[in-house]
Coordinates of C-alpha atoms in Angstrom, one line a residue:
M203 CA 32.8 18.8 20.1
A204 CA 30.9 17.3 23.0
T205 CA 27.8 17.3 20.9
L206 CA 29.5 15.5 18.0
E207 CA 30.9 12.9 20.4
A208 CA 27.4 12.3 21.7
V209 CA 26.1 11.9 18.2
R210 CA 28.8 9.3 17.4
Q211 CA 27.8 7.3 20.5
V212 CA 24.1 7.5 19.6
L213 CA 24.9 6.2 16.1
S214 CA 27.0 3.3 17.5
G215 CA 24.2 2.4 19.9
A216 CA 26.2 3.4 23.0
L217 CA 23.6 5.9 24.3
P218 CA 19.8 5.5 24.5
R219 CA 17.9 7.9 22.3
L220 CA 15.2 10.1 23.7
G221 CA 11.8 10.2 22.2
C222 CA 12.0 6.7 20.6
F223 CA 10.7 3.4 21.8
D224 CA 11.3 -0.3 21.4
L225 CA 10.4 -2.1 18.2
S226 CA 9.3 -5.3 19.9
F227 CA 5.7 -6.5 19.6
S228 CA 3.6 -7.6 22.6
K229 CA 1.6 -10.1 20.5
D230 CA 2.8 -13.3 18.9
R231 CA 1.8 -13.0 15.2
R232 CA 3.1 -16.3 14.1
R233 CA -0.1 -17.6 12.4
K234 CA -1.0 -19.1 9.1
C235 CA -3.6 -17.1 7.2
A236 CA -6.1 -17.6 4.5
F237 CA -8.0 -14.6 3.2
Q238 CA -11.8 -14.9 2.7
A239 CA -13.5 -12.4 0.5
R240 CA -17.3 -12.6 0.5
N241 CA -19.7 -11.6 -2.2
G242 CA -17.1 -11.8 -4.9
V243 CA -15.1 -8.7 -3.9
F244 CA -11.7 -10.2 -4.7
H245 CA -13.0 -12.2 -7.7
G246 CA -14.0 -9.4 -10.0
K247 CA -17.8 -9.8 -9.8
N248 CA -19.9 -6.9 -10.9
D249 CA -22.5 -7.3 -8.2
V250 CA -20.7 -6.0 -5.1
S251 CA -23.1 -6.3 -2.3
R252 CA -22.6 -5.2 1.3
L253 CA -20.4 -7.4 3.4
N254 CA -21.5 -8.9 6.7
S255 CA -17.9 -9.0 7.9
M256 CA -14.3 -8.9 6.7
S257 CA -12.2 -11.5 8.5
C258 CA -9.2 -13.6 8.1
K259 CA -8.9 -17.1 9.6
C260 CA -5.7 -17.5 11.5
Q261 CA -4.3 -20.6 13.2
K262 CA -1.3 -20.9 15.4
A263 CA 1.6 -22.8 13.9
E264 CA 4.8 -24.3 15.4
S265 CA 6.8 -23.3 12.3
L266 CA 6.4 -21.0 9.4
T267 CA 7.6 -21.1 5.8
G268 CA 7.4 -17.4 5.4
A269 CA 8.5 -14.3 7.3
T270 CA 6.8 -13.3 10.6
A271 CA 5.3 -9.9 11.2
E272 CA 8.3 -8.9 13.2
D273 CA 10.5 -9.8 10.2
Q274 CA 8.4 -7.7 7.9
H275 CA 8.4 -4.8 10.3
R276 CA 12.1 -4.9 10.7
D277 CA 12.6 -5.1 7.0
L278 CA 10.6 -1.9 6.5
L279 CA 13.2 0.0 8.6
V280 CA 15.9 -0.7 6.0
D281 CA 16.0 1.9 3.2
N282 CA 14.9 0.5 -0.1
S283 CA 18.0 1.9 -1.8
D284 CA 20.3 -0.2 0.3
K285 CA 18.7 -3.5 1.5
A286 CA 22.0 -4.7 2.8
T287 CA 22.2 -2.0 5.4
S288 CA 22.2 -3.5 8.9
I289 CA 20.0 -2.1 11.7
P290 CA 22.0 -0.7 14.6
P291 CA 21.3 -2.1 18.1
N292 CA 19.0 0.8 19.0
G293 CA 17.0 0.4 15.8
I294 CA 17.9 3.8 14.4
T295 CA 19.1 4.3 10.8
S296 CA 20.8 7.5 9.7
P297 CA 21.0 7.7 5.9
G298 CA 22.5 11.2 5.9
I299 CA 25.2 10.9 8.6
N300 CA 27.5 8.0 9.3
E301 CA 30.2 7.3 11.9
F302 CA 33.0 8.0 9.4
E303 CA 31.6 11.5 8.8
V304 CA 31.4 12.2 12.6
D305 CA 34.9 10.9 13.2
Q306 CA 36.4 13.0 10.4
Q307 CA 34.7 16.1 11.7
L308 CA 36.0 15.4 15.2
K309 CA 39.5 15.0 13.9
H310 CA 39.3 18.4 12.1
E311 CA 38.0 20.1 15.2
K312 CA 40.8 18.6 17.3
G313 CA 43.7 19.3 15.0
G314 CA 42.8 20.7 11.7
F315 CA 43.8 24.4 11.1
G316 CA 43.7 26.5 8.0
S317 CA 46.2 28.9 6.7
N318 CA 44.9 31.7 8.9
G319 CA 45.6 29.7 12.0
K320 CA 41.9 29.2 12.8
P321 CA 40.1 25.8 12.9
A322 CA 39.4 24.8 9.4
T323 CA 35.9 23.7 10.3
A324 CA 34.9 26.6 12.4
G325 CA 32.5 28.0 9.7
K326 CA 31.0 24.6 9.0
H327 CA 30.3 23.5 12.6
K328 CA 26.9 25.1 12.8
D329 CA 25.7 23.7 9.5
F330 CA 27.0 20.2 10.4
T331 CA 25.3 20.2 13.7
Q332 CA 22.1 21.3 12.1
K333 CA 22.5 18.5 9.5
V334 CA 22.9 15.9 12.3
R335 CA 19.9 17.2 14.1
T336 CA 17.7 17.3 11.0
N337 CA 18.5 13.7 10.1
S338 CA 17.9 12.7 13.7
I339 CA 14.4 14.2 13.6
E340 CA 13.6 12.5 10.3
D341 CA 14.8 9.1 11.7
E342 CA 12.7 9.6 14.8
A343 CA 9.6 10.4 12.6
W344 CA 10.2 7.3 10.5
K345 CA 10.5 5.2 13.6
L346 CA 7.3 6.6 15.0
L347 CA 5.5 5.9 11.7
K348 CA 6.8 2.3 11.6
N349 CA 5.8 1.6 15.2
S350 CA 2.3 2.8 14.5
M351 CA 1.7 0.2 11.7
V352 CA -1.3 -2.1 12.1
Y353 CA -1.2 -5.7 10.8
Y354 CA -4.1 -7.7 9.5
C355 CA -3.1 -11.4 9.2
N356 CA 0.6 -10.4 9.2
N357 CA 0.2 -7.9 6.5
P358 CA 0.5 -4.1 7.1
I359 CA -2.9 -2.4 6.6
G360 CA -2.6 1.1 8.1
T361 CA -1.3 3.2 11.0
I362 CA -3.0 4.0 14.2
A363 CA -3.7 7.6 15.1
A364 CA -1.3 7.9 18.0
N365 CA 1.2 5.6 19.7
N366 CA 2.1 7.1 23.0
P367 CA 3.8 4.3 25.1
S368 CA 3.3 6.1 28.3
S369 CA -0.4 6.9 27.9
T370 CA -3.0 4.9 29.6
S371 CA -6.0 6.6 27.9
T372 CA -6.0 5.7 24.2
L373 CA -9.7 6.6 23.5
N374 CA -10.1 5.9 19.8
Y375 CA -6.5 6.9 18.9
D376 CA -5.7 3.1 18.6
Q377 CA -7.8 2.9 15.5
V378 CA -6.9 3.4 11.8
F379 CA -8.6 6.6 10.6
I380 CA -8.9 7.0 6.9
R381 CA -8.2 10.8 6.9
D382 CA -5.3 10.3 9.3
F383 CA -3.7 7.6 7.2
I384 CA -3.5 9.8 4.1
P385 CA -0.2 11.5 5.0
S386 CA 1.2 8.2 6.3
G387 CA 0.2 6.5 3.0
I388 CA 1.8 9.3 1.0
A389 CA 5.0 9.1 3.0
F390 CA 5.2 5.3 2.3
L391 CA 4.5 6.0 -1.4
L392 CA 7.2 8.6 -1.7
K393 CA 9.6 6.2 0.1
G394 CA 8.8 3.4 -2.4
E395 CA 6.9 1.2 0.1
Y396 CA 3.7 0.4 -1.7
D397 CA 2.3 -2.7 -0.1
I398 CA 0.8 -1.0 3.0
V399 CA -1.0 1.5 0.8
R400 CA -2.3 -1.2 -1.5
N401 CA -3.6 -3.3 1.4
F402 CA -5.2 -0.2 3.0
I403 CA -7.1 0.7 -0.3
L404 CA -8.4 -2.8 -0.9
H405 CA -9.4 -3.6 2.7
T406 CA -11.1 -0.3 3.4
L407 CA -13.0 -0.8 0.1
Q408 CA -14.6 -3.9 1.6
L409 CA -15.9 -1.9 4.5
Q410 CA -18.1 0.3 2.4
S411 CA -21.8 0.3 3.3
W412 CA -21.4 -1.7 6.5
E413 CA -24.6 -3.2 7.9
K414 CA -24.4 -1.3 11.2
T415 CA -27.0 1.4 11.6
M416 CA -27.6 4.6 13.7
D417 CA -31.0 4.5 15.3
C418 CA -32.2 1.9 12.7
Y419 CA -31.1 3.9 9.7
S420 CA -28.7 2.4 7.2
P421 CA -25.8 4.5 5.9
G422 CA -25.9 5.4 2.2
Q423 CA -24.4 2.9 -0.2
G424 CA -20.8 3.8 -0.8
L425 CA -20.2 5.5 2.5
M426 CA -16.7 4.9 3.8
P427 CA -16.1 4.5 7.6
A428 CA -14.3 7.1 9.6
S429 CA -12.0 4.5 11.1
F430 CA -11.5 0.8 11.7
K431 CA -9.9 -1.4 14.2
V432 CA -8.2 -4.9 13.9
R433 CA -9.5 -7.2 16.6
T434 CA -8.1 -10.7 17.2
V435 CA -10.8 -12.9 18.5
P436 CA -11.0 -16.7 19.3
L437 CA -12.3 -18.9 16.5
D438 CA -15.6 -20.6 17.3
G439 CA -15.2 -24.3 18.1
D440 CA -11.4 -24.1 18.5
D441 CA -9.6 -23.2 21.7
F442 CA -6.3 -22.6 19.9
A443 CA -7.2 -20.8 16.7
T444 CA -8.0 -17.1 16.3
E445 CA -9.2 -14.8 13.6
D446 CA -8.5 -11.2 12.7
V447 CA -11.6 -9.1 12.2
L448 CA -11.9 -5.6 10.8
D449 CA -14.3 -3.6 12.9
P450 CA -15.3 -0.3 11.2
D451 CA -16.9 2.8 12.7
F452 CA -19.2 4.9 10.6
G453 CA -19.7 7.4 13.4
E454 CA -21.7 5.3 15.8
A455 CA -18.9 5.6 18.4
A456 CA -17.8 9.1 17.5
I457 CA -18.5 12.2 19.6
G458 CA -21.7 13.6 18.2
R459 CA -22.4 10.5 16.1
V460 CA -21.6 12.1 12.8
A461 CA -20.8 10.0 9.7
P462 CA -17.7 11.1 7.8
V463 CA -18.1 12.8 4.4
D464 CA -14.4 13.2 3.7
S465 CA -13.3 9.5 4.1
G466 CA -14.5 8.4 0.7
L467 CA -13.1 11.5 -1.0
W468 CA -9.7 11.0 0.6
W469 CA -9.9 7.3 -0.4
I470 CA -10.2 8.2 -4.1
I471 CA -7.4 10.8 -3.8
L472 CA -5.1 8.2 -2.3
L473 CA -6.0 5.6 -4.9
R474 CA -4.9 7.9 -7.7
A475 CA -1.7 8.8 -5.8
Y476 CA -0.9 5.1 -5.4
G477 CA -1.2 4.5 -9.2
K478 CA 0.9 7.6 -10.0
C479 CA 3.7 6.8 -7.5
S480 CA 3.9 3.0 -8.0
G481 CA 3.0 2.8 -11.6
D482 CA 0.7 -0.1 -10.7
L483 CA -2.6 0.8 -12.4
S484 CA -4.0 -2.8 -11.9
V485 CA -5.5 -1.8 -8.6
Q486 CA -7.7 1.0 -9.9
E487 CA -8.6 -1.1 -12.9
R488 CA -10.1 -3.9 -10.8
V489 CA -13.8 -4.4 -11.1
D490 CA -14.4 -4.1 -7.3
V491 CA -12.4 -0.9 -7.1
Q492 CA -14.2 0.6 -10.1
T493 CA -17.4 -0.3 -8.4
G494 CA -16.3 1.3 -5.2
I495 CA -15.4 4.6 -7.0
K496 CA -18.8 4.7 -8.7
M497 CA -20.6 4.0 -5.4
I498 CA -18.9 7.0 -3.8
L499 CA -19.6 9.2 -6.8
K500 CA -23.3 8.2 -6.9
L501 CA -23.6 9.0 -3.1
C502 CA -22.1 12.5 -3.6
L503 CA -23.8 13.3 -6.9
A504 CA -27.3 12.2 -5.8
D505 CA -30.0 14.8 -6.4
G506 CA -31.7 16.3 -3.4
F507 CA -33.4 19.5 -2.2
D508 CA -30.2 21.5 -2.3
M509 CA -29.8 23.8 -5.3
F510 CA -26.1 24.6 -4.9
P511 CA -23.4 22.5 -6.7
T512 CA -21.5 22.3 -3.4
L513 CA -22.0 19.4 -1.0
L514 CA -24.5 20.0 1.9
V515 CA -23.1 18.4 5.0
T516 CA -23.5 18.5 8.8
D517 CA -21.1 19.8 11.4
G518 CA -18.2 17.5 12.3
S519 CA -18.2 15.6 9.1
C520 CA -14.5 16.2 8.2
M521 CA -11.1 16.9 9.9
I522 CA -13.0 19.4 12.1
D523 CA -15.1 16.6 13.7
R524 CA -16.8 18.5 16.5
R525 CA -19.3 21.3 16.5
M526 CA -17.6 24.4 15.0
G527 CA -20.3 26.1 13.0
I528 CA -19.2 24.6 9.7
H529 CA -22.5 22.9 8.8
G530 CA -23.8 23.7 5.4
H531 CA -21.2 23.9 2.6
P532 CA -17.8 24.1 4.2
L533 CA -14.8 24.8 2.0
E534 CA -12.8 21.8 3.1
I535 CA -15.4 19.4 1.8
Q536 CA -15.8 21.3 -1.5
A537 CA -12.1 21.2 -2.2
L538 CA -11.8 17.5 -1.4
F539 CA -15.0 16.9 -3.5
Y540 CA -13.6 18.7 -6.5
S541 CA -10.3 16.9 -6.2
A542 CA -12.0 13.5 -5.9
L543 CA -14.2 14.2 -8.9
L544 CA -11.1 15.0 -11.0
C545 CA -9.2 11.9 -9.7
A546 CA -12.3 9.7 -10.4
R547 CA -12.7 11.0 -13.9
E548 CA -9.1 10.1 -14.6
M549 CA -9.4 6.6 -13.2
L550 CA -12.9 5.5 -14.4
A551 CA -12.8 2.9 -17.1
P552 CA -14.5 4.0 -20.3
E553 CA -17.6 2.0 -20.7
D554 CA -21.2 2.5 -21.7
A555 CA -22.4 2.0 -18.1
S556 CA -20.3 4.9 -16.9
A557 CA -21.5 7.4 -19.6
D558 CA -24.3 9.0 -17.5
L559 CA -22.1 9.1 -14.4
T560 CA -19.3 10.8 -16.4
R561 CA -21.7 13.3 -17.8
A562 CA -23.0 14.2 -14.3
L563 CA -19.4 14.4 -13.0
N564 CA -18.3 16.8 -15.7
N565 CA -21.4 19.0 -15.2
R566 CA -20.7 19.1 -11.5
L567 CA -17.0 20.0 -11.9
V568 CA -17.8 23.1 -14.0
A569 CA -20.7 24.3 -11.8
L570 CA -18.7 23.7 -8.6
S571 CA -15.6 25.5 -9.8
F572 CA -17.7 28.5 -11.0
H573 CA -19.6 28.6 -7.7
I574 CA -16.5 28.5 -5.4
R575 CA -14.3 30.9 -7.5
E576 CA -17.1 33.4 -8.0
Y577 CA -18.9 33.4 -4.6
Y578 CA -16.3 32.1 -2.0
W579 CA -13.5 34.3 -3.1
I580 CA -12.7 37.4 -1.0
D581 CA -10.0 40.1 -1.2
M582 CA -9.9 43.8 -0.6
R583 CA -11.9 44.5 -3.8
K584 CA -14.6 42.0 -3.0
L585 CA -14.7 43.2 0.6
N586 CA -15.5 46.7 -0.6
E587 CA -18.2 45.3 -2.8
I588 CA -19.8 43.4 0.0
Y589 CA -19.6 46.5 2.2
R590 CA -21.8 48.4 -0.3
Y591 CA -24.3 45.5 -1.0
K592 CA -27.9 46.3 -1.3
T593 CA -30.2 43.7 0.3
E594 CA -33.6 42.2 -0.5
E595 CA -32.8 42.1 -4.3
Y596 CA -35.5 40.0 -6.0
S597 CA -34.3 39.6 -9.6
Y598 CA -32.3 37.2 -11.8
D599 CA -29.6 39.8 -12.2
A600 CA -29.2 40.6 -8.5
V601 CA -25.6 41.5 -7.4
N602 CA -26.2 40.3 -3.9
K603 CA -27.3 36.8 -4.9
F604 CA -27.3 35.3 -1.4
N605 CA -28.8 38.3 0.4
I606 CA -25.7 39.0 2.5
Y607 CA -26.0 41.8 4.9
P608 CA -23.0 44.2 5.0
D609 CA -23.2 44.2 8.8
Q610 CA -21.9 40.6 8.7
I611 CA -18.4 41.8 7.9
P612 CA -16.5 41.2 11.2
S613 CA -14.3 43.8 12.7
W614 CA -11.2 41.5 12.7
L615 CA -11.4 41.1 8.9
V616 CA -10.8 44.8 8.2
G617 CA -7.3 44.5 9.8
F618 CA -6.6 41.0 8.7
M619 CA -7.1 41.5 4.9
P620 CA -3.9 42.6 3.3
S621 CA -3.8 45.0 0.4
T622 CA -2.4 42.2 -1.8
G623 CA -3.7 38.7 -1.4
G624 CA -7.0 37.0 -0.6
Y625 CA -8.6 33.7 0.3
L626 CA -11.7 31.5 0.0
I627 CA -14.1 31.9 2.8
G628 CA -15.1 29.0 5.0
N629 CA -18.8 28.7 4.2
L630 CA -21.6 30.3 2.2
Q631 CA -25.3 29.9 2.7
P632 CA -28.3 32.2 2.3
A633 CA -27.8 35.4 4.4
H634 CA -24.6 33.9 5.8
M635 CA -20.9 34.1 4.9
D636 CA -18.4 32.5 7.3
F637 CA -15.4 34.8 6.8
R638 CA -13.0 32.6 8.8
F639 CA -9.8 31.4 7.0
F640 CA -9.8 27.6 7.0
S641 CA -6.3 26.3 6.1
L642 CA -7.0 22.9 4.7
G643 CA -9.8 24.1 2.4
N644 CA -7.6 26.9 1.0
L645 CA -4.5 24.8 0.6
W646 CA -6.4 21.9 -1.1
S647 CA -8.1 24.4 -3.4
I648 CA -4.6 25.2 -4.7
V649 CA -3.6 21.6 -5.0
S650 CA -6.8 20.6 -6.8
S651 CA -6.9 23.6 -9.0
L652 CA -10.3 24.6 -7.6
A653 CA -8.9 28.1 -7.2
T654 CA -7.7 29.9 -10.3
L655 CA -3.9 30.4 -10.7
D656 CA -4.2 34.1 -9.6
Q657 CA -6.3 33.1 -6.6
S658 CA -3.8 30.4 -5.7
H659 CA -0.9 32.8 -5.7
A660 CA -3.0 35.3 -3.7
I661 CA -3.7 32.7 -1.0
L662 CA 0.1 32.2 -0.6
D663 CA 0.5 36.0 -0.6
L664 CA -1.9 36.2 2.3
I665 CA -0.1 33.4 4.2
E666 CA 3.2 35.3 3.8
A667 CA 1.6 38.7 4.8
K668 CA -0.1 37.1 7.8
W669 CA 2.7 34.8 8.8
D670 CA 2.5 35.7 12.5
E671 CA -1.2 35.0 12.7
L672 CA -1.3 31.8 10.6
V673 CA 2.0 30.2 11.4
A674 CA 3.7 32.0 14.3
D675 CA 5.9 29.5 16.3
M676 CA 4.4 26.3 14.9
P677 CA 2.7 25.6 11.6
F678 CA -0.2 25.6 10.8
K679 CA -3.4 27.2 12.1
I680 CA -6.4 25.1 11.3
C681 CA -8.5 28.2 11.1
Y682 CA -8.3 31.9 11.9
P683 CA -9.5 33.6 14.0
A684 CA -10.8 31.6 17.0
L685 CA -14.3 31.8 18.2
E686 CA -14.4 33.6 21.6
G687 CA -16.8 34.8 24.2
Q688 CA -20.5 34.4 23.6
E689 CA -20.0 33.5 20.0
W690 CA -17.9 30.5 21.1
Q691 CA -20.6 29.5 23.6
I692 CA -23.4 29.6 21.1
I693 CA -21.6 28.0 18.1
T694 CA -19.6 25.3 19.8
G695 CA -22.0 24.6 22.6
S696 CA -19.4 25.7 25.1
D697 CA -17.2 22.8 24.0
P698 CA -14.4 22.6 26.6
K699 CA -12.0 21.0 24.1
N700 CA -12.6 23.7 21.5
T701 CA -11.8 26.6 23.7
P702 CA -10.3 29.7 21.9
W703 CA -7.0 29.0 20.2
S704 CA -7.1 25.3 21.0
Y705 CA -7.8 22.1 19.0
H706 CA -10.1 22.9 16.1
N707 CA -10.9 26.4 17.3
G708 CA -7.7 28.2 16.1
G709 CA -5.2 25.5 17.2
S710 CA -2.0 24.8 15.2
W711 CA -1.7 21.3 13.5
P712 CA 1.7 20.2 12.3
T713 CA 0.1 17.7 10.0
L714 CA -1.0 20.5 7.7
L715 CA 2.7 21.0 6.7
W716 CA 2.3 18.4 3.9
Q717 CA -0.7 20.2 2.3
L718 CA 1.2 23.5 2.5
T719 CA 4.2 22.0 0.9
V720 CA 2.3 20.4 -2.0
A721 CA 0.6 23.8 -2.6
C722 CA 3.8 25.8 -2.5
I723 CA 5.7 23.4 -4.8
K724 CA 2.8 23.4 -7.3
L725 CA 3.1 27.2 -7.5
N726 CA 6.9 27.1 -7.6
R727 CA 7.2 28.8 -4.2
P728 CA 8.8 26.1 -2.1
E729 CA 10.7 28.6 0.1
I730 CA 7.4 29.3 2.0
A731 CA 7.0 25.6 2.9
A732 CA 10.8 25.3 3.7
K733 CA 10.5 28.2 6.2
A734 CA 7.5 26.5 7.9
V735 CA 9.2 23.1 8.1
G736 CA 12.3 24.8 9.7
L737 CA 10.0 26.3 12.4
A738 CA 8.5 22.9 13.1
E739 CA 11.9 21.2 13.4
K740 CA 12.8 23.5 16.3
R741 CA 10.2 22.0 18.6
I742 CA 8.2 19.1 17.3
S743 CA 10.6 16.4 18.2
L744 CA 11.4 17.8 21.6
D745 CA 7.7 18.1 22.3
N746 CA 7.2 14.4 21.4
W747 CA 5.2 15.0 18.2
P748 CA 2.0 16.5 19.6
E749 CA -1.4 16.3 17.8
Y750 CA -1.8 20.1 18.0
Y751 CA -0.6 23.3 19.7
D752 CA -2.5 25.9 21.7
T753 CA -2.5 29.8 22.0
K754 CA -2.3 32.4 19.3
R755 CA 1.4 31.8 18.7
A756 CA 1.3 28.1 19.3
R757 CA 3.5 28.4 22.3
F758 CA 1.9 25.5 24.3
I759 CA 1.4 21.9 23.6
G760 CA -2.4 21.3 23.2
K761 CA -4.0 20.8 26.6
Q762 CA -5.6 17.5 25.5
A763 CA -3.3 16.8 22.6
Q764 CA -2.1 13.2 22.2
L765 CA 1.7 12.8 22.0
F766 CA 3.5 10.7 19.4
Q767 CA 0.7 11.5 17.0
T768 CA 1.2 9.6 13.7
W769 CA 0.0 12.1 11.2
S770 CA 2.1 14.9 12.9
A771 CA 5.2 12.8 12.1
A772 CA 3.8 11.7 8.7
G773 CA 3.0 15.3 7.7
Y774 CA 6.5 16.4 8.5
L775 CA 8.0 13.5 6.6
V776 CA 6.0 14.1 3.5
A777 CA 7.0 17.8 3.5
K778 CA 10.7 16.9 3.8
L779 CA 10.5 14.3 1.1
L780 CA 8.7 16.7 -1.3
L781 CA 11.2 19.5 -0.6
A782 CA 14.0 17.1 -1.3
N783 CA 12.3 15.9 -4.5
P784 CA 9.8 18.5 -5.7
S785 CA 9.0 16.6 -8.9
A786 CA 7.2 14.0 -6.9
A787 CA 4.5 16.5 -6.0
K788 CA 3.1 16.1 -9.5
N789 CA 1.6 12.8 -8.4
L790 CA -0.5 14.6 -5.8
V791 CA -1.8 17.7 -7.6
N792 CA -4.7 18.1 -10.1
E793 CA -4.0 20.2 -13.1
E794 CA -7.0 22.1 -14.6
D795 CA -7.8 20.9 -18.2
S796 CA -8.8 23.1 -21.1
E797 CA -12.4 21.8 -21.2
L798 CA -13.1 23.0 -17.7
I799 CA -11.4 26.4 -18.4
N800 CA -13.5 26.9 -21.6
A801 CA -16.7 25.9 -19.9
F802 CA -16.0 28.2 -16.9
S803 CA -15.3 31.1 -19.3
C804 CA -18.7 30.5 -21.0
M805 CA -20.5 30.6 -17.7
I806 CA -18.9 34.0 -16.7
S807 CA -19.6 35.6 -20.1
S808 CA -23.2 34.4 -20.2
S809 CA -26.1 36.6 -19.1
P810 CA -27.7 36.2 -15.7
R811 CA -30.9 34.8 -17.1
R812 CA -29.0 32.3 -19.3
K813 CA -27.1 31.1 -16.3
R814 CA -30.4 29.4 -15.2
G815 CA -30.0 27.0 -18.0
W816 CA -26.3 26.1 -17.4
K817 CA -27.0 22.4 -17.4
K818 CA -28.1 22.6 -21.0
Q819 CA -25.0 24.6 -22.0
I820 CA -22.2 22.5 -20.5
L821 CA -23.2 18.9 -21.1
V822 CA -20.1 17.1 -22.1

């Protein structure tokens, strides 16, 4: 009863709420704005050249005819389904529980009895308390997400990586990361708040191929930045006027100075999700957006020395952005690449100029799906096959095509591999198989249909069978197992942040909840995701939304983890929204089409020598 009384006081604003912070802004954003788009980006010109800057001229004004940024921010806290709802004094909305419910429950507890003489609500007390707590966690996550919003000329444009009010060391967590914004953007889309996602898509598009260089070398045309920051600077020649400037980072300021490969792929995926959720296809049909899609595709589909259909990338080029031995052809990049190709094919406008690009795209889709499904897949049957591999096979019909030595099979894998289930390995190169289980790559292979239906179910079977290793006390391990001992020293360079079972080296990341949920819903197995979300709810709010967790069972908050991490809250919210409305997941998944299935079957049935001519066989 005391708990319910406290809840009523929180809802009425009588008590402060732990883990939340004030909605007020430290900067006065009352400025008149006029967008300036250079080189015709907003005017539909075909020749989209690189921009020297992306800025907005802002002048202070005594009065405004429109709403201020504070007004816009406050309006976002009101649920779309009920715009008349007032915001409580403490800024917390509670759509699932109201004061009347709490009062009625208190009355029942004080005087309501059933026919058996026992309190009528005794059996419902636990469920009601859990309902109150769950809605409280969701409200807190939404508030964290709203407070992380970044404004460019009074318009929301993204969310910063973390917003810890008590931290004095922000590092680069005060920037908008493209990969970090994806769960935030999807949460807004599922909530019906489309403007911030639209602004993010259009403004990040203008940051492509920025003029900055790394050691006098220009980035490839179409490259998307890892992050950007909104800076407010004085306007030249005017002591009272200022301008907002978007300052992108292509890796020049990152640890290791590695350019991101995944940013452009995620951008295409989010663009498709925006159109699916909002119904607004005008954004993807714009000439500048179509040009941006083509630039990313041309960058990824460019010919080179590599003979594999997978993308060849360096270490640190994706979510695992430090040295972790994933250089080469990491699964995460391949899954995002495949998904982005499918999304781009769906959105590209049919025109003669796109014919060659579409043909190259279709060829790559078939080759990539065959390569990953055939050579990255491992289960007990495949493990036995590798164990008996012959090496130094010089022939077109070699079984051991990549000259893998059986001694590479690690001892941990023998005990880890269940009798039913399997997964896609982390990497494949000549004489090297990275047998580690990388979560994002496997989950997104399910979402994108890169894995077959049987393989997809087997991945979830493995997750269920190895729940204690991959989930334990907090979802979800970024990879398994961790690198330890001399192996850790050699592969990570003795990275003090990537110590065993920490950060990217076997740490647990709550943001992976949303990818797990999409995968489970696609395969009609949502109970797996619901179980993981229930585990997260026990601690994540009490721990102040950490970036990641440490130790094998995720018992400790990460030793260098940022608190109030935006994508930890956003990942949780997306998972909750999708579990409440599973049909919305269809806007995020890629279904395999019949053309790809037929082409894939032809490749498997063809002879080894005929496989050398696959390009001639599958031109579409």
